[in-house]
mmCIF file with all atom_site columns, C-alpha atoms in Angstrom:
data_model
loop_
_atom_site.group_PDB
_atom_site.id
_atom_site.type_symbol
_atom_site.label_atom_id
_atom_site.label_alt_id
_atom_site.label_comp_id
_atom_site.label_asym_id
_atom_site.label_entity_id
_atom_site.label_seq_id
_atom_site.pdbx_PDB_ins_code
_atom_site.Cartn_x
_atom_site.Cartn_y
_atom_site.Cartn_z
_atom_site.occupancy
_atom_site.B_iso_or_equiv
_atom_site.pdbx_formal_charge
_atom_site.auth_seq_id
_atom_site.auth_comp_id
_atom_site.auth_asym_id
_atom_site.auth_atom_id
_atom_site.pdbx_PDB_model_num
ATOM 1  C CA . MET A 1 1  ? 78.096 166.468 225.702 1.00 43.00 ? 1  MET A CA 1
ATOM 2  C CA . SER A 1 2  ? 76.880 166.653 221.535 1.00 60.00 ? 2  SER A CA 1
ATOM 3  C CA . ALA A 1 3  ? 75.440 163.819 219.667 1.00 90.00 ? 3  ALA A CA 1
ATOM 4  C CA . LEU A 1 4  ? 78.097 165.218 216.615 1.00 97.00 ? 4  LEU A CA 1
ATOM 5  C CA . LYS A 1 5  ? 80.375 162.676 216.577 1.00 97.00 ? 5  LYS A CA 1
ATOM 6  C CA . VAL A 1 6  ? 83.629 162.929 213.921 1.00 98.00 ? 6  VAL A CA 1
ATOM 7  C CA . TYR A 1 7  ? 84.835 160.051 213.611 1.00 98.00 ? 7  TYR A CA 1
ATOM 8  C CA . SER A 1 8  ? 88.834 159.587 213.141 1.00 98.00 ? 8  SER A CA 1
ATOM 9  C CA . THR A 1 9  ? 92.030 158.302 213.462 1.00 97.00 ? 9  THR A CA 1
ATOM 10 C CA . SER A 1 10 ? 95.031 159.029 215.779 1.00 96.00 ? 10 SER A CA 1
ATOM 11 C CA . VAL A 1 11 ? 97.239 156.315 213.600 1.00 94.00 ? 11 VAL A CA 1
ATOM 12 C CA . THR A 1 12 ? 97.579 156.806 209.682 1.00 92.00 ? 12 THR A CA 1
ATOM 13 C CA . GLY A 1 13 ? 99.943 157.290 207.303 1.00 92.00 ? 13 GLY A CA 1
ATOM 14 C CA . SER A 1 14 ? 98.121 159.141 205.173 1.00 95.00 ? 14 SER A CA 1
ATOM 15 C CA . ARG A 1 15 ? 98.971 162.708 204.368 1.00 97.00 ? 15 ARG A CA 1
ATOM 16 C CA . GLU A 1 16 ? 95.199 162.996 203.333 1.00 97.00 ? 16 GLU A CA 1
ATOM 17 C CA . ILE A 1 17 ? 93.543 161.735 206.189 1.00 97.00 ? 17 ILE A CA 1
ATOM 18 C CA . LYS A 1 18 ? 95.529 163.781 208.825 1.00 97.00 ? 18 LYS A CA 1
ATOM 19 C CA . SER A 1 19 ? 94.795 166.820 206.500 1.00 97.00 ? 19 SER A CA 1
ATOM 20 C CA . GLN A 1 20 ? 91.294 166.094 206.040 1.00 98.00 ? 20 GLN A CA 1
ATOM 21 C CA . GLN A 1 21 ? 90.830 165.647 210.186 1.00 98.00 ? 21 GLN A CA 1
ATOM 22 C CA . SER A 1 22 ? 92.333 168.860 210.322 1.00 97.00 ? 22 SER A CA 1
ATOM 23 C CA . GLU A 1 23 ? 90.727 171.054 208.407 1.00 98.00 ? 23 GLU A CA 1
ATOM 24 C CA . VAL A 1 24 ? 86.847 169.391 209.748 1.00 98.00 ? 24 VAL A CA 1
ATOM 25 C CA . THR A 1 25 ? 88.018 169.664 213.568 1.00 98.00 ? 25 THR A CA 1
ATOM 26 C CA . ARG A 1 26 ? 89.278 172.956 212.858 1.00 98.00 ? 26 ARG A CA 1
ATOM 27 C CA . ILE A 1 27 ? 85.869 174.506 211.013 1.00 98.00 ? 27 ILE A CA 1
ATOM 28 C CA . LEU A 1 28 ? 83.889 172.921 213.573 1.00 98.00 ? 28 LEU A CA 1
ATOM 29 C CA . ASP A 1 29 ? 85.961 174.479 216.145 1.00 97.00 ? 29 ASP A CA 1
ATOM 30 C CA . GLY A 1 30 ? 86.282 177.971 214.574 1.00 97.00 ? 30 GLY A CA 1
ATOM 31 C CA . LYS A 1 31 ? 82.194 177.869 214.214 1.00 96.00 ? 31 LYS A CA 1
ATOM 32 C CA . ASN A 1 32 ? 81.987 176.661 217.857 1.00 96.00 ? 32 ASN A CA 1
ATOM 33 C CA . ILE A 1 33 ? 80.059 173.611 217.383 1.00 96.00 ? 33 ILE A CA 1
ATOM 34 C CA . LYS A 1 34 ? 80.197 171.258 219.977 1.00 96.00 ? 34 LYS A CA 1
ATOM 35 C CA . TYR A 1 35 ? 81.707 167.605 218.846 1.00 97.00 ? 35 TYR A CA 1
ATOM 36 C CA . GLU A 1 36 ? 83.020 164.410 220.383 1.00 96.00 ? 36 GLU A CA 1
ATOM 37 C CA . LEU A 1 37 ? 86.164 162.963 218.452 1.00 97.00 ? 37 LEU A CA 1
ATOM 38 C CA . VAL A 1 38 ? 86.011 159.316 217.938 1.00 97.00 ? 38 VAL A CA 1
ATOM 39 C CA . ASP A 1 39 ? 89.482 157.694 217.293 1.00 97.00 ? 39 ASP A CA 1
ATOM 40 C CA . ILE A 1 40 ? 88.889 154.250 215.449 1.00 97.00 ? 40 ILE A CA 1
ATOM 41 C CA . SER A 1 41 ? 92.554 153.314 215.939 1.00 96.00 ? 41 SER A CA 1
ATOM 42 C CA . GLN A 1 42 ? 91.820 152.385 219.392 1.00 92.00 ? 42 GLN A CA 1
ATOM 43 C CA . ASP A 1 43 ? 89.351 150.063 218.982 1.00 95.00 ? 43 ASP A CA 1
ATOM 44 C CA . ASN A 1 44 ? 88.161 147.667 215.740 1.00 96.00 ? 44 ASN A CA 1
ATOM 45 C CA . VAL A 1 45 ? 84.418 148.302 217.172 1.00 97.00 ? 45 VAL A CA 1
ATOM 46 C CA . LEU A 1 46 ? 84.124 151.891 216.596 1.00 97.00 ? 46 LEU A CA 1
ATOM 47 C CA . ARG A 1 47 ? 85.756 150.748 213.141 1.00 97.00 ? 47 ARG A CA 1
ATOM 48 C CA . GLU A 1 48 ? 83.088 148.807 212.457 1.00 97.00 ? 48 GLU A CA 1
ATOM 49 C CA . GLU A 1 49 ? 80.592 150.750 214.359 1.00 97.00 ? 49 GLU A CA 1
ATOM 50 C CA . MET A 1 50 ? 81.337 154.167 211.523 1.00 98.00 ? 50 MET A CA 1
ATOM 51 C CA . ARG A 1 51 ? 81.707 152.209 208.529 1.00 98.00 ? 51 ARG A CA 1
ATOM 52 C CA . ALA A 1 52 ? 77.896 150.788 209.886 1.00 97.00 ? 52 ALA A CA 1
ATOM 53 C CA . LYS A 1 53 ? 76.581 154.576 210.372 1.00 97.00 ? 53 LYS A CA 1
ATOM 54 C CA . ALA A 1 54 ? 78.463 155.038 206.740 1.00 97.00 ? 54 ALA A CA 1
ATOM 55 C CA . GLY A 1 55 ? 76.650 152.262 204.932 1.00 97.00 ? 55 GLY A CA 1
ATOM 56 C CA . ASN A 1 56 ? 80.403 151.831 203.727 1.00 97.00 ? 56 ASN A CA 1
ATOM 57 C CA . PRO A 1 57 ? 81.734 148.483 204.281 1.00 97.00 ? 57 PRO A CA 1
ATOM 58 C CA . LYS A 1 58 ? 85.418 150.619 203.118 1.00 97.00 ? 58 LYS A CA 1
ATOM 59 C CA . ALA A 1 59 ? 84.028 154.320 205.227 1.00 97.00 ? 59 ALA A CA 1
ATOM 60 C CA . ILE A 1 60 ? 87.891 155.721 206.099 1.00 97.00 ? 60 ILE A CA 1
ATOM 61 C CA . PRO A 1 61 ? 87.511 158.789 208.188 1.00 98.00 ? 61 PRO A CA 1
ATOM 62 C CA . PRO A 1 62 ? 86.688 161.467 208.590 1.00 98.00 ? 62 PRO A CA 1
ATOM 63 C CA . GLN A 1 63 ? 82.712 160.461 209.056 1.00 98.00 ? 63 GLN A CA 1
ATOM 64 C CA . ILE A 1 64 ? 80.450 162.673 210.422 1.00 98.00 ? 64 ILE A CA 1
ATOM 65 C CA . VAL A 1 65 ? 76.897 161.151 212.473 1.00 97.00 ? 65 VAL A CA 1
ATOM 66 C CA . ASN A 1 66 ? 74.574 163.318 214.760 1.00 97.00 ? 66 ASN A CA 1
ATOM 67 C CA . GLY A 1 67 ? 72.648 160.436 216.890 1.00 93.00 ? 67 GLY A CA 1
ATOM 68 C CA . ASP A 1 68 ? 71.360 158.112 214.504 1.00 89.00 ? 68 ASP A CA 1
ATOM 69 C CA . HIS A 1 69 ? 71.807 160.347 211.590 1.00 94.00 ? 69 HIS A CA 1
ATOM 70 C CA . TYR A 1 70 ? 74.803 160.189 209.266 1.00 97.00 ? 70 TYR A CA 1
ATOM 71 C CA . CYS A 1 71 ? 75.625 163.199 208.337 1.00 98.00 ? 71 CYS A CA 1
ATOM 72 C CA . GLY A 1 72 ? 78.670 162.103 205.633 1.00 98.00 ? 72 GLY A CA 1
ATOM 73 C CA . ASP A 1 73 ? 82.202 162.568 204.861 1.00 98.00 ? 73 ASP A CA 1
ATOM 74 C CA . TYR A 1 74 ? 84.732 164.898 204.274 1.00 98.00 ? 74 TYR A CA 1
ATOM 75 C CA . GLU A 1 75 ? 83.496 165.598 200.597 1.00 97.00 ? 75 GLU A CA 1
ATOM 76 C CA . LEU A 1 76 ? 79.925 166.665 201.972 1.00 98.00 ? 76 LEU A CA 1
ATOM 77 C CA . PHE A 1 77 ? 81.323 168.505 204.537 1.00 98.00 ? 77 PHE A CA 1
ATOM 78 C CA . VAL A 1 78 ? 83.418 170.919 202.635 1.00 98.00 ? 78 VAL A CA 1
ATOM 79 C CA . GLU A 1 79 ? 80.451 170.961 200.154 1.00 98.00 ? 79 GLU A CA 1
ATOM 80 C CA . ALA A 1 80 ? 78.251 172.022 202.567 1.00 98.00 ? 80 ALA A CA 1
ATOM 81 C CA . VAL A 1 81 ? 81.344 175.047 204.101 1.00 98.00 ? 81 VAL A CA 1
ATOM 82 C CA . GLU A 1 82 ? 80.921 175.961 201.035 1.00 98.00 ? 82 GLU A CA 1
ATOM 83 C CA . GLN A 1 83 ? 77.371 176.434 200.060 1.00 98.00 ? 83 GLN A CA 1
ATOM 84 C CA . ASN A 1 84 ? 76.541 177.916 203.511 1.00 97.00 ? 84 ASN A CA 1
ATOM 85 C CA . THR A 1 85 ? 74.549 174.850 204.565 1.00 97.00 ? 85 THR A CA 1
ATOM 86 C CA . LEU A 1 86 ? 76.639 173.407 207.125 1.00 97.00 ? 86 LEU A CA 1
ATOM 87 C CA . GLN A 1 87 ? 73.878 173.494 209.854 1.00 96.00 ? 87 GLN A CA 1
ATOM 88 C CA . GLU A 1 88 ? 71.797 171.529 207.747 1.00 97.00 ? 88 GLU A CA 1
ATOM 89 C CA . PHE A 1 89 ? 74.353 169.353 206.897 1.00 97.00 ? 89 PHE A CA 1
ATOM 90 C CA . LEU A 1 90 ? 74.809 168.506 210.579 1.00 97.00 ? 90 LEU A CA 1
ATOM 91 C CA . LYS A 1 91 ? 71.294 167.918 211.372 1.00 94.00 ? 91 LYS A CA 1
ATOM 92 C CA . LEU A 1 92 ? 71.491 171.340 213.835 1.00 93.00 ? 92 LEU A CA 1
ATOM 93 C CA . ALA A 1 93 ? 69.241 173.163 211.842 1.00 80.00 ? 93 ALA A CA 1
#
């Protein structure tokens, strides 16, 4: 499996979070970029891991990490897509 991880949650009342998660996975799937979806709602340890990697104790999904390198959140992801720098953003280039 690829080192690219997308931290998400299957349990949220927030339509915004659901929509952002869907958009990230849709774009990655559309570009045939392999990733692992990590559901933080299954275990608090995963949520803490996501927040530690993001360097933000209040970070919310989606958060994107490649190996030990924190890539960014939804806003940074969308910015990279718009600027055609997704490969660099995901640390794949």
